[in-house]
Each structure stands twice: as structure tokens, then as C-alpha cells.
Amino acid sequence: MTSDESFSRMQKYLNVEDTLSQEFKTFLSTLPKIKGSFGPYGYLYEGFWYFPMILRGIVAFRRHFHPQSSDIFLITYPKSGTTWLKSLVFTIINRHRFPIEANHPLNTTNAHQLIPFLETHIYHKEENPNLDHLPFPRVFSTHIPWTTLPESIRNSSTCKIVYLCRNPKDIIVSLWHFQNKLMHDETKEMATNSILETFENFCQGVNDYGPFWRHMLDYWKQSKENPDKIYFLKYEDMKEQPSMHLRRLAKFLDCPFSSDEEESGLLEDIMKLCSFENLSNLEINKNGVLSYSGMQSSVFFRQGKTGDWKNHLSDEMVQKLINVICEDKLSGLGFN
Ligand code: PPS
């Protein structure tokens, strides 16, 4: 597929306004809306902002999804390291079925195809898709906030949730690059070119799935109350102490590493397979296209580092984010 063909498929995927049902249009008309920097409009639903295409998937998911007791949900705020988390969890839970060898699925398939997004993949095309073919345990991913998850998942005592969080300064930079990568010369309205605009929107909470701090804090609070159900992981910690966090993650998912596996160097092999350096250099991730969205797989790989914000955000911006957003919203809750 040429990049133009891929772009036109992605356009169709994002711009669903023409394909919305009358029922959904009526529902949208009841919601507060704002001109978005990415996409035509953002709509406020249960305290969070969404692009219509995403909201349609969320509504269908909430209406039709029935959790199974062993379901695993990988939840992130966009640009927090979802692709990495999907790769790690897929490899951990399938390590007996798919040992780390040349024909491992991650070598030929982008992680977003292996672990599908609920609202933008599974419930994007179909209102009520049949999920019977999925192997157990089923693993899904989503960016949906805690309060918007179906009650059946929130109240389940057996489903597991892994929430990966990332330094918001790096999220903003990653988001800005992502939006600009998706932008096409002819359709500049799809995205902003100014990091200041992305930054201001983020601070006001008016980007997809924003506000960030509420998204992250709700999961953090839930993880404190119910640590067996919600595992709260930080991108930066995973970078700093990968083995320790991989071990904890596998234990949380009820598939701890045996001492033989540890001694054989399996943890290091998993980290290597799922590393940014390895995944971003695979043909499938350099030139592949996601079948469900038409997006180039490469848009999910940029630097994979911590601290790039230092190259993009001014002192003033950092101060605003730290003082006004983070400390104001997070203080008193013991979140660092
Ligand atoms: S999305 O669209 O929400 O699914 O994007 P997401 O995957 O959450 O975020 C993209 C950022 O994650 C980086 N990335 C990785 N980091 C570490 N290891 C691996 N394997 C990896 N894969 C992707 C990716 O480069 C984006 O971060 P930035 O800072 O832009 O590089």
C-alpha cells in the first residue's frame, strides 16, 4: 500500500461524521463540543473529551461488551507507551505458546493488531461484534477512563487491569509529534503544527481522553484500593528497572516466571524482543500498515526515551504544567 493509499484509508477511519447514525448524531447534539486541534470537534462525555469516531466506539463497547472472568485490560492515556505494554503483556502471557524465536508473532505483526483497542478497533466497525473466536485469557486495550468503563468491568473481582502511566511532559511531546505525523499537506486542519497549542489544550484537558490528570488519578486511586485488580505501572520505572517490573507484571497476571525461566535469561530476552530498538527496526513496523485503521505502523515509534520534553518545552511551559496542573491537581493525594 502506498503512503497516499494508507492516508486515504486513515482519513476514512478518522472522519466518520458522514457514517454516524441519526441516533448517534442526536446523542452528540446533547453534548458540549469544542473545535478540536485534532479532528473536527471534540465532545465532552462523562467529564472527558473525545473525537466522534472514538466516542461512537465507546458507546457501542459500553452497550454490548460482556467481560469474562479472566479478561485482561491494558489501559493507558494516549502516548504513554501502549505499544510497549501490549508487546510485553502479549509476550509474557503467550510465552509457552509462542517462545521467543525468529517466528514470534511480534516479528511479523504490529502489537496493536495482536492486542486490539476496544473503542477504535473492535467496536469501531461493528456495533456488536462477535468475540467468540478470541483465545483465553482475552486481552484488550483501551484509553477509556475508569469512570466510563462499564460497571461490569469495574465491579468484576476477577478481571485484571494494567494501567501504564507516563510523565505528562513526555506525553505532550509525543502527542504533538504523533499529530504532526498524521497531518497531511492538504488537510492541515487535521492537526496543529504548534507545540504551544498542543500544550495549552493538554493543560486545559481538552484533547482526546483528557483531562490527563483525572484519567491517571482515577486509576491510581483504584489501584491503591484494589491492588490485586489494578496494577499501576510507570513508563519511567519500566525503563529504569525493567526486570523487577517485568517480574511483578507477570506475577500480577498470574503467570509468574519460574526460577528456571529466570536463570535462562528469559526476562532479558523479553525486554530485548519488546525493546524500542528491536520493534522499531522490524520491517512490519517500519513499512507496515494497520489493517483496521490504515495508519502506518511507524507512527507508534519515534524515540522511545524519557526526557525528550527538555528539547521541546520552555521553562515557562514546564513551570505551568508542574505548578498549575500537576501540583494543583495531584497534591494532597500522595502522588509523585
Ligand atoms: S498510542 O497511540 O497511544 O497507542 O501510542 P503509545 O504506544 O501509547 O505511545 C507512543 C510512544 O511510546 C513509544 N514506544 C516505546 N517506548 C519504549 N519501548 C517500546 N517498545 C516502544 N514502542 C513505542 C513511542 O516511541 C512513543 O513515544 P515517543 O516519546 O514519541 O518516542
mmCIF file of C-alpha atoms and ligand atoms in Angstrom:
data_model
loop_
_atom_site.group_PDB
_atom_site.id
_atom_site.type_symbol
_atom_site.label_atom_id
_atom_site.label_comp_id
_atom_site.label_asym_id
_atom_site.label_seq_id
_atom_site.Cartn_x
_atom_site.Cartn_y
_atom_site.Cartn_z
ATOM 1 C CA MET A 1 0.000 0.000 0.000
ATOM 2 C CA THR A 2 1.404 3.434 -0.908
ATOM 3 C CA SER A 3 1.524 6.126 1.755
ATOM 4 C CA ASP A 4 -1.210 8.037 -0.121
ATOM 5 C CA GLU A 5 -3.499 4.992 -0.094
ATOM 6 C CA SER A 6 -2.755 4.457 3.562
ATOM 7 C CA PHE A 7 -3.511 8.113 4.252
ATOM 8 C CA SER A 8 -6.829 7.990 2.454
ATOM 9 C CA ARG A 9 -7.838 4.864 4.424
ATOM 10 C CA MET A 10 -6.858 6.582 7.628
ATOM 11 C CA GLN A 11 -8.885 9.641 6.657
ATOM 12 C CA LYS A 12 -11.928 7.424 6.209
ATOM 13 C CA TYR A 13 -11.231 5.800 9.559
ATOM 14 C CA LEU A 14 -10.985 9.116 11.426
ATOM 15 C CA ASN A 15 -13.689 11.099 9.690
ATOM 16 C CA VAL A 16 -16.809 9.170 10.480
ATOM 17 C CA GLU A 17 -19.186 12.145 10.583
ATOM 18 C CA ASP A 18 -20.936 11.012 7.379
ATOM 19 C CA THR A 19 -21.401 7.478 8.645
ATOM 20 C CA LEU A 20 -22.892 8.311 12.036
ATOM 21 C CA SER A 21 -26.407 7.023 12.648
ATOM 22 C CA GLN A 22 -29.189 9.504 13.310
ATOM 23 C CA GLU A 23 -29.438 8.128 16.840
ATOM 24 C CA PHE A 24 -25.780 8.841 17.475
ATOM 25 C CA LYS A 25 -25.961 12.298 15.895
ATOM 26 C CA THR A 26 -28.870 13.134 18.191
ATOM 27 C CA PHE A 27 -26.861 11.893 21.142
ATOM 28 C CA LEU A 28 -23.840 14.002 20.077
ATOM 29 C CA SER A 29 -26.049 17.071 19.775
ATOM 30 C CA THR A 30 -26.761 16.850 23.522
ATOM 31 C CA LEU A 31 -23.058 17.026 24.441
ATOM 32 C CA PRO A 32 -20.864 20.101 24.909
ATOM 33 C CA LYS A 33 -18.463 20.398 21.988
ATOM 34 C CA ILE A 34 -15.312 22.278 21.180
ATOM 35 C CA LYS A 35 -13.389 22.872 17.965
ATOM 36 C CA GLY A 36 -10.578 20.353 18.166
ATOM 37 C CA SER A 37 -6.983 20.839 17.180
ATOM 38 C CA PHE A 38 -7.007 17.230 16.029
ATOM 39 C CA GLY A 39 -10.136 16.352 14.080
ATOM 40 C CA PRO A 40 -13.211 18.482 13.575
ATOM 41 C CA TYR A 41 -14.780 18.578 17.029
ATOM 42 C CA GLY A 42 -14.232 17.179 20.469
ATOM 43 C CA TYR A 43 -17.265 16.189 22.563
ATOM 44 C CA LEU A 44 -17.454 16.139 26.346
ATOM 45 C CA TYR A 45 -18.826 12.832 27.612
ATOM 46 C CA GLU A 46 -18.872 11.986 31.320
ATOM 47 C CA GLY A 47 -16.184 14.593 32.014
ATOM 48 C CA PHE A 48 -13.734 13.613 29.236
ATOM 49 C CA TRP A 49 -13.209 14.873 25.670
ATOM 50 C CA TYR A 50 -13.458 12.677 22.590
ATOM 51 C CA PHE A 51 -13.307 12.745 18.841
ATOM 52 C CA PRO A 52 -16.706 11.424 17.483
ATOM 53 C CA MET A 53 -15.167 8.290 15.990
ATOM 54 C CA ILE A 54 -13.789 7.321 19.385
ATOM 55 C CA LEU A 55 -16.968 8.164 21.242
ATOM 56 C CA ARG A 56 -19.045 6.021 18.897
ATOM 57 C CA GLY A 57 -16.801 3.046 19.715
ATOM 58 C CA ILE A 58 -17.011 3.756 23.428
ATOM 59 C CA VAL A 59 -20.798 3.879 23.383
ATOM 60 C CA ALA A 60 -21.010 0.587 21.436
ATOM 61 C CA PHE A 61 -18.483 -1.045 23.764
ATOM 62 C CA ARG A 62 -20.416 0.038 26.848
ATOM 63 C CA ARG A 63 -23.648 -1.195 25.373
ATOM 64 C CA HIS A 64 -22.542 -4.623 24.176
ATOM 65 C CA PHE A 65 -19.379 -5.809 25.913
ATOM 66 C CA HIS A 66 -19.662 -8.717 28.369
ATOM 67 C CA PRO A 67 -16.494 -9.361 30.363
ATOM 68 C CA GLN A 68 -15.257 -12.888 31.000
ATOM 69 C CA SER A 69 -13.754 -13.623 34.382
ATOM 70 C CA SER A 70 -10.197 -13.973 33.009
ATOM 71 C CA ASP A 71 -10.206 -10.839 30.856
ATOM 72 C CA ILE A 72 -7.172 -8.562 30.997
ATOM 73 C CA PHE A 73 -7.416 -4.873 30.108
ATOM 74 C CA LEU A 74 -4.357 -2.796 29.244
ATOM 75 C CA ILE A 75 -5.263 0.815 29.901
ATOM 76 C CA THR A 76 -3.290 3.947 29.119
ATOM 77 C CA TYR A 77 -3.670 7.597 28.410
ATOM 78 C CA PRO A 78 -2.630 8.028 24.735
ATOM 79 C CA LYS A 79 1.127 8.211 24.119
ATOM 80 C CA SER A 80 2.026 6.650 27.458
ATOM 81 C CA GLY A 81 3.701 3.555 25.993
ATOM 82 C CA THR A 82 0.698 1.460 24.966
ATOM 83 C CA THR A 83 2.595 -0.214 22.119
ATOM 84 C CA TRP A 84 5.320 -1.268 24.538
ATOM 85 C CA LEU A 85 2.871 -2.537 27.150
ATOM 86 C CA LYS A 86 0.949 -4.556 24.553
ATOM 87 C CA SER A 87 4.184 -6.134 23.321
ATOM 88 C CA LEU A 88 5.293 -7.036 26.826
ATOM 89 C CA VAL A 89 1.994 -8.477 28.002
ATOM 90 C CA PHE A 90 1.440 -10.416 24.772
ATOM 91 C CA THR A 91 4.907 -11.950 25.104
ATOM 92 C CA ILE A 92 4.563 -12.737 28.814
ATOM 93 C CA ILE A 93 1.195 -14.433 28.713
ATOM 94 C CA ASN A 94 1.851 -16.337 25.458
ATOM 95 C CA ARG A 95 5.410 -17.395 26.218
ATOM 96 C CA HIS A 96 4.628 -21.111 26.186
ATOM 97 C CA ARG A 97 2.570 -20.914 23.010
ATOM 98 C CA PHE A 98 5.000 -18.544 21.320
ATOM 99 C CA PRO A 99 8.552 -18.996 22.631
ATOM 100 C CA ILE A 100 10.956 -16.207 21.758
ATOM 101 C CA GLU A 101 12.166 -17.410 18.401
ATOM 102 C CA ALA A 102 12.519 -15.962 14.943
ATOM 103 C CA ASN A 103 8.879 -16.682 14.115
ATOM 104 C CA HIS A 104 7.497 -14.900 17.202
ATOM 105 C CA PRO A 105 4.292 -13.016 16.214
ATOM 106 C CA LEU A 106 5.798 -9.661 17.208
ATOM 107 C CA ASN A 107 8.379 -10.080 14.447
ATOM 108 C CA THR A 108 5.678 -10.021 11.805
ATOM 109 C CA THR A 109 2.707 -8.281 13.399
ATOM 110 C CA ASN A 110 2.356 -4.863 14.997
ATOM 111 C CA ALA A 111 1.391 -5.090 18.683
ATOM 112 C CA HIS A 112 -1.819 -3.120 18.034
ATOM 113 C CA GLN A 113 -3.011 -5.956 15.809
ATOM 114 C CA LEU A 114 -2.162 -8.583 18.421
ATOM 115 C CA ILE A 115 -3.962 -6.813 21.264
ATOM 116 C CA PRO A 116 -6.820 -4.771 19.830
ATOM 117 C CA PHE A 117 -8.113 -1.457 21.086
ATOM 118 C CA LEU A 118 -11.721 -1.793 22.204
ATOM 119 C CA GLU A 119 -13.137 1.547 21.089
ATOM 120 C CA THR A 120 -11.031 2.242 17.994
ATOM 121 C CA HIS A 121 -10.657 -1.266 16.631
ATOM 122 C CA ILE A 122 -13.122 -3.889 17.905
ATOM 123 C CA TYR A 123 -16.123 -1.565 18.269
ATOM 124 C CA HIS A 124 -15.104 0.823 15.501
ATOM 125 C CA LYS A 125 -16.554 -1.000 12.505
ATOM 126 C CA GLU A 126 -19.264 -3.033 14.143
ATOM 127 C CA GLU A 127 -21.764 -2.039 16.804
ATOM 128 C CA ASN A 128 -21.864 -5.531 18.308
ATOM 129 C CA PRO A 129 -19.017 -7.726 17.032
ATOM 130 C CA ASN A 130 -18.798 -11.422 17.823
ATOM 131 C CA LEU A 131 -15.840 -12.014 20.153
ATOM 132 C CA ASP A 132 -16.255 -15.790 20.462
ATOM 133 C CA HIS A 133 -13.151 -16.533 18.406
ATOM 134 C CA LEU A 134 -10.776 -14.791 20.831
ATOM 135 C CA PRO A 135 -8.432 -17.087 22.795
ATOM 136 C CA PHE A 136 -8.451 -17.057 26.594
ATOM 137 C CA PRO A 137 -7.385 -15.132 28.504
ATOM 138 C CA ARG A 138 -8.724 -12.368 26.299
ATOM 139 C CA VAL A 139 -6.541 -9.277 26.334
ATOM 140 C CA PHE A 140 -7.923 -5.928 25.265
ATOM 141 C CA SER A 141 -6.574 -2.441 25.340
ATOM 142 C CA THR A 142 -8.266 0.895 25.747
ATOM 143 C CA HIS A 143 -7.711 4.532 26.662
ATOM 144 C CA ILE A 144 -11.146 4.746 28.328
ATOM 145 C CA PRO A 145 -11.176 6.463 31.753
ATOM 146 C CA TRP A 146 -12.097 4.467 34.844
ATOM 147 C CA THR A 147 -15.452 6.153 35.372
ATOM 148 C CA THR A 148 -16.516 5.390 31.797
ATOM 149 C CA LEU A 149 -15.608 1.696 31.909
ATOM 150 C CA PRO A 150 -18.727 -0.499 32.036
ATOM 151 C CA GLU A 151 -19.796 -1.301 35.579
ATOM 152 C CA SER A 152 -19.417 -4.996 34.772
ATOM 153 C CA ILE A 153 -15.649 -4.456 34.464
ATOM 154 C CA ARG A 154 -15.341 -2.030 37.365
ATOM 155 C CA ASN A 155 -17.228 -4.391 39.664
ATOM 156 C CA SER A 156 -15.591 -7.606 38.478
ATOM 157 C CA SER A 157 -13.496 -9.241 41.167
ATOM 158 C CA THR A 158 -11.550 -11.354 38.656
ATOM 159 C CA CYS A 159 -10.813 -9.186 35.610
ATOM 160 C CA LYS A 160 -7.380 -7.613 35.709
ATOM 161 C CA ILE A 161 -6.336 -4.137 34.663
ATOM 162 C CA VAL A 162 -2.813 -2.927 33.944
ATOM 163 C CA TYR A 163 -2.560 0.864 33.807
ATOM 164 C CA LEU A 164 0.608 2.330 32.336
ATOM 165 C CA CYS A 165 1.270 5.969 33.104
ATOM 166 C CA ARG A 166 3.963 8.310 31.751
ATOM 167 C CA ASN A 167 5.423 11.690 32.582
ATOM 168 C CA PRO A 168 2.899 14.152 31.095
ATOM 169 C CA LYS A 169 5.683 16.346 29.713
ATOM 170 C CA ASP A 170 6.827 13.461 27.512
ATOM 171 C CA ILE A 171 3.217 12.620 26.640
ATOM 172 C CA ILE A 172 2.691 16.159 25.309
ATOM 173 C CA VAL A 173 5.786 15.984 23.122
ATOM 174 C CA SER A 174 4.921 12.502 21.881
ATOM 175 C CA LEU A 175 1.348 13.577 21.153
ATOM 176 C CA TRP A 176 2.496 16.635 19.251
ATOM 177 C CA HIS A 177 4.810 14.581 17.052
ATOM 178 C CA PHE A 178 2.104 11.958 16.533
ATOM 179 C CA GLN A 179 -0.456 14.538 15.447
ATOM 180 C CA ASN A 180 2.004 16.113 13.066
ATOM 181 C CA LYS A 181 2.918 12.743 11.589
ATOM 182 C CA LEU A 182 -0.735 12.098 10.845
ATOM 183 C CA MET A 183 -1.101 15.514 9.258
ATOM 184 C CA HIS A 184 -1.171 15.689 5.510
ATOM 185 C CA ASP A 185 -0.140 18.692 3.459
ATOM 186 C CA GLU A 186 -3.622 19.132 2.050
ATOM 187 C CA THR A 187 -5.535 18.746 5.281
ATOM 188 C CA LYS A 188 -3.747 20.927 7.760
ATOM 189 C CA GLU A 189 -6.897 21.225 9.829
ATOM 190 C CA MET A 190 -6.352 17.640 10.994
ATOM 191 C CA ALA A 191 -3.602 18.657 13.350
ATOM 192 C CA THR A 192 -1.753 21.573 14.772
ATOM 193 C CA ASN A 193 1.835 22.344 13.984
ATOM 194 C CA SER A 194 2.384 24.330 17.124
ATOM 195 C CA ILE A 195 3.521 22.589 20.251
ATOM 196 C CA LEU A 196 2.162 25.525 22.219
ATOM 197 C CA GLU A 197 -1.353 24.731 21.039
ATOM 198 C CA THR A 198 -0.980 21.045 21.920
ATOM 199 C CA PHE A 199 0.416 22.091 25.285
ATOM 200 C CA GLU A 200 -2.377 24.569 26.069
ATOM 201 C CA ASN A 201 -5.068 22.078 25.070
ATOM 202 C CA PHE A 202 -3.446 19.440 27.256
ATOM 203 C CA CYS A 203 -3.318 21.846 30.210
ATOM 204 C CA GLN A 204 -6.987 22.609 29.753
ATOM 205 C CA GLY A 205 -7.747 18.899 29.413
ATOM 206 C CA VAL A 206 -9.348 19.385 26.002
ATOM 207 C CA ASN A 207 -7.618 16.701 23.972
ATOM 208 C CA ASP A 208 -8.776 13.141 23.276
ATOM 209 C CA TYR A 209 -9.433 11.339 26.576
ATOM 210 C CA GLY A 210 -8.439 14.449 28.530
ATOM 211 C CA PRO A 211 -8.104 15.702 31.165
ATOM 212 C CA PHE A 212 -4.990 13.637 31.665
ATOM 213 C CA TRP A 213 -4.704 14.167 35.429
ATOM 214 C CA ARG A 214 -8.198 12.870 36.132
ATOM 215 C CA HIS A 215 -7.640 9.891 33.858
ATOM 216 C CA MET A 216 -4.429 8.947 35.608
ATOM 217 C CA LEU A 217 -5.547 9.766 39.144
ATOM 218 C CA ASP A 218 -8.736 7.732 38.963
ATOM 219 C CA TYR A 219 -6.763 4.616 38.029
ATOM 220 C CA TRP A 220 -4.104 5.393 40.597
ATOM 221 C CA LYS A 221 -6.688 5.680 43.371
ATOM 222 C CA GLN A 222 -8.381 2.460 42.249
ATOM 223 C CA SER A 223 -5.030 0.654 42.178
ATOM 224 C CA LYS A 224 -4.402 1.695 45.779
ATOM 225 C CA GLU A 225 -7.821 0.447 46.840
ATOM 226 C CA ASN A 226 -7.663 -2.747 44.839
ATOM 227 C CA PRO A 227 -4.062 -3.722 44.066
ATOM 228 C CA ASP A 228 -4.996 -7.297 43.076
ATOM 229 C CA LYS A 229 -7.237 -5.954 40.360
ATOM 230 C CA ILE A 230 -5.349 -2.906 39.073
ATOM 231 C CA TYR A 231 -1.609 -2.837 38.553
ATOM 232 C CA PHE A 232 -0.316 0.719 38.175
ATOM 233 C CA LEU A 233 2.935 0.895 36.254
ATOM 234 C CA LYS A 234 5.089 3.857 35.219
ATOM 235 C CA TYR A 235 6.884 4.056 31.856
ATOM 236 C CA GLU A 236 9.904 5.619 33.515
ATOM 237 C CA ASP A 237 10.144 2.876 36.169
ATOM 238 C CA MET A 238 9.927 0.227 33.482
ATOM 239 C CA LYS A 239 12.831 1.892 31.698
ATOM 240 C CA GLU A 240 14.902 2.131 34.866
ATOM 241 C CA GLN A 241 14.311 -1.286 36.385
ATOM 242 C CA PRO A 242 12.876 -3.469 33.642
ATOM 243 C CA SER A 243 13.497 -6.896 35.198
ATOM 244 C CA MET A 244 11.917 -6.002 38.505
ATOM 245 C CA HIS A 245 8.789 -4.576 36.879
ATOM 246 C CA LEU A 246 8.518 -7.399 34.365
ATOM 247 C CA ARG A 247 8.639 -9.884 37.223
ATOM 248 C CA ARG A 248 5.917 -8.004 39.105
ATOM 249 C CA LEU A 249 3.808 -7.706 35.970
ATOM 250 C CA ALA A 250 3.968 -11.454 35.271
ATOM 251 C CA LYS A 251 3.064 -12.210 38.890
ATOM 252 C CA PHE A 252 0.131 -9.823 38.755
ATOM 253 C CA LEU A 253 -1.076 -11.564 35.576
ATOM 254 C CA ASP A 254 -0.956 -14.913 37.404
ATOM 255 C CA CYS A 255 1.862 -16.268 35.254
ATOM 256 C CA PRO A 256 4.995 -15.648 37.354
ATOM 257 C CA PHE A 257 8.392 -16.573 35.959
ATOM 258 C CA SER A 258 9.806 -19.829 37.298
ATOM 259 C CA SER A 259 13.346 -19.888 38.620
ATOM 260 C CA ASP A 260 14.354 -21.899 35.541
ATOM 261 C CA GLU A 261 12.951 -19.177 33.317
ATOM 262 C CA GLU A 262 14.759 -16.519 35.314
ATOM 263 C CA GLU A 263 18.043 -18.409 35.114
ATOM 264 C CA SER A 264 17.693 -18.997 31.399
ATOM 265 C CA GLY A 265 17.666 -15.243 30.819
ATOM 266 C CA LEU A 266 14.031 -15.150 29.671
ATOM 267 C CA LEU A 267 13.357 -11.753 31.234
ATOM 268 C CA GLU A 268 16.232 -10.188 29.335
ATOM 269 C CA ASP A 269 15.044 -11.897 26.138
ATOM 270 C CA ILE A 270 11.544 -10.468 26.586
ATOM 271 C CA MET A 271 12.879 -6.976 27.207
ATOM 272 C CA LYS A 272 15.084 -7.274 24.148
ATOM 273 C CA LEU A 273 12.268 -8.520 21.914
ATOM 274 C CA CYS A 274 9.946 -5.736 23.108
ATOM 275 C CA SER A 275 12.559 -3.001 23.150
ATOM 276 C CA PHE A 276 12.035 0.121 21.104
ATOM 277 C CA GLU A 277 15.268 -0.590 19.239
ATOM 278 C CA ASN A 278 14.139 -4.048 18.161
ATOM 279 C CA LEU A 279 10.470 -3.345 17.378
ATOM 280 C CA SER A 280 11.006 -0.050 15.584
ATOM 281 C CA ASN A 281 13.537 -1.654 13.235
ATOM 282 C CA LEU A 282 11.335 -4.534 12.145
ATOM 283 C CA GLU A 283 10.077 -4.362 8.583
ATOM 284 C CA ILE A 284 6.465 -4.685 9.773
ATOM 285 C CA ASN A 285 6.821 -1.632 11.991
ATOM 286 C CA LYS A 286 8.867 0.398 9.528
ATOM 287 C CA ASN A 287 6.656 -0.110 6.463
ATOM 288 C CA GLY A 288 3.545 -1.955 7.613
ATOM 289 C CA VAL A 289 0.035 -0.531 7.843
ATOM 290 C CA LEU A 290 -2.571 -1.348 10.482
ATOM 291 C CA SER A 291 -5.381 -3.232 8.771
ATOM 292 C CA TYR A 292 -8.176 -1.713 10.855
ATOM 293 C CA SER A 293 -7.198 1.944 10.545
ATOM 294 C CA GLY A 294 -4.861 2.332 7.584
ATOM 295 C CA MET A 295 -2.323 4.000 9.889
ATOM 296 C CA GLN A 296 1.345 3.394 9.203
ATOM 297 C CA SER A 297 2.755 1.202 11.997
ATOM 298 C CA SER A 298 5.745 3.539 12.151
ATOM 299 C CA VAL A 299 3.646 6.340 13.723
ATOM 300 C CA PHE A 300 3.762 4.426 17.013
ATOM 301 C CA PHE A 301 7.553 4.550 17.144
ATOM 302 C CA ARG A 302 9.528 7.764 17.483
ATOM 303 C CA GLN A 303 12.261 7.785 20.146
ATOM 304 C CA GLY A 304 11.033 5.597 22.987
ATOM 305 C CA LYS A 305 13.024 7.590 25.536
ATOM 306 C CA THR A 306 12.312 9.525 28.690
ATOM 307 C CA GLY A 307 13.001 13.234 28.978
ATOM 308 C CA ASP A 308 12.649 14.445 25.378
ATOM 309 C CA TRP A 309 10.439 17.206 26.788
ATOM 310 C CA LYS A 310 13.658 19.031 27.683
ATOM 311 C CA ASN A 311 14.199 19.615 23.955
ATOM 312 C CA HIS A 312 10.720 20.977 23.313
ATOM 313 C CA LEU A 313 9.106 22.628 26.323
ATOM 314 C CA SER A 314 10.197 26.062 27.529
ATOM 315 C CA ASP A 315 10.876 26.712 31.210
ATOM 316 C CA GLU A 316 7.637 28.660 31.325
ATOM 317 C CA MET A 317 5.636 25.729 29.952
ATOM 318 C CA VAL A 318 7.229 23.294 32.364
ATOM 319 C CA GLN A 319 6.508 25.613 35.247
ATOM 320 C CA LYS A 320 2.900 25.936 34.215
ATOM 321 C CA LEU A 321 2.463 22.199 33.877
ATOM 322 C CA ILE A 322 4.166 21.378 37.149
ATOM 323 C CA ASN A 323 2.724 24.153 39.268
ATOM 324 C CA VAL A 324 -0.685 24.748 37.853
ATOM 325 C CA ILE A 325 -1.665 21.349 36.523
ATOM 326 C CA CYS A 326 0.250 18.649 38.329
ATOM 327 C CA GLU A 327 0.789 20.043 41.802
ATOM 328 C CA ASP A 328 -2.583 21.705 41.933
ATOM 329 C CA LYS A 329 -4.452 18.585 40.829
ATOM 330 C CA LEU A 330 -2.249 15.910 42.351
ATOM 331 C CA SER A 331 -1.179 17.455 45.637
ATOM 332 C CA GLY A 332 -2.630 16.023 48.773
ATOM 333 C CA LEU A 333 -3.099 12.667 47.130
ATOM 334 C CA GLY A 334 0.411 11.415 47.733
ATOM 335 C CA PHE A 335 1.107 11.003 44.012
ATOM 336 C CA ASN A 336 4.626 11.881 42.956
HETATM 337 S S1 PPS B 1 -0.787 5.133 21.332
HETATM 338 O O1 PPS B 1 -1.135 5.814 20.067
HETATM 339 O O2 PPS B 1 -1.459 5.764 22.482
HETATM 340 O O3 PPS B 1 -1.015 3.701 21.270
HETATM 341 O O4 PPS B 1 0.781 5.393 21.495
HETATM 342 P P1 PPS B 1 1.675 4.783 22.653
HETATM 343 O O5 PPS B 1 2.210 3.474 22.199
HETATM 344 O O6 PPS B 1 0.967 4.846 23.941
HETATM 345 O O7 PPS B 1 2.850 5.835 22.754
HETATM 346 C C1 PPS B 1 3.826 6.011 21.757
HETATM 347 C C2 PPS B 1 5.105 6.328 22.498
HETATM 348 O O8 PPS B 1 5.679 5.100 23.006
HETATM 349 C C3 PPS B 1 6.975 4.923 22.429
HETATM 350 N N1 PPS B 1 7.236 3.498 22.234
HETATM 351 C C4 PPS B 1 8.055 2.779 23.022
HETATM 352 N N2 PPS B 1 8.777 3.101 24.108
HETATM 353 C C5 PPS B 1 9.522 2.118 24.679
HETATM 354 N N3 PPS B 1 9.589 0.866 24.214
HETATM 355 C C6 PPS B 1 8.892 0.493 23.109
HETATM 356 N N4 PPS B 1 8.966 -0.736 22.654
HETATM 357 C C7 PPS B 1 8.077 1.475 22.480
HETATM 358 N N5 PPS B 1 7.253 1.458 21.403
HETATM 359 C C8 PPS B 1 6.759 2.687 21.263
HETATM 360 C C9 PPS B 1 6.898 5.690 21.130
HETATM 361 O O9 PPS B 1 8.166 5.957 20.599
HETATM 362 C C10 PPS B 1 6.161 6.930 21.599
HETATM 363 O O10 PPS B 1 6.938 7.754 22.446
HETATM 364 P P2 PPS B 1 7.851 8.941 21.914
HETATM 365 O O11 PPS B 1 8.239 9.717 23.130
HETATM 366 O O12 PPS B 1 7.044 9.752 20.960
HETATM 367 O O13 PPS B 1 9.032 8.307 21.272
#
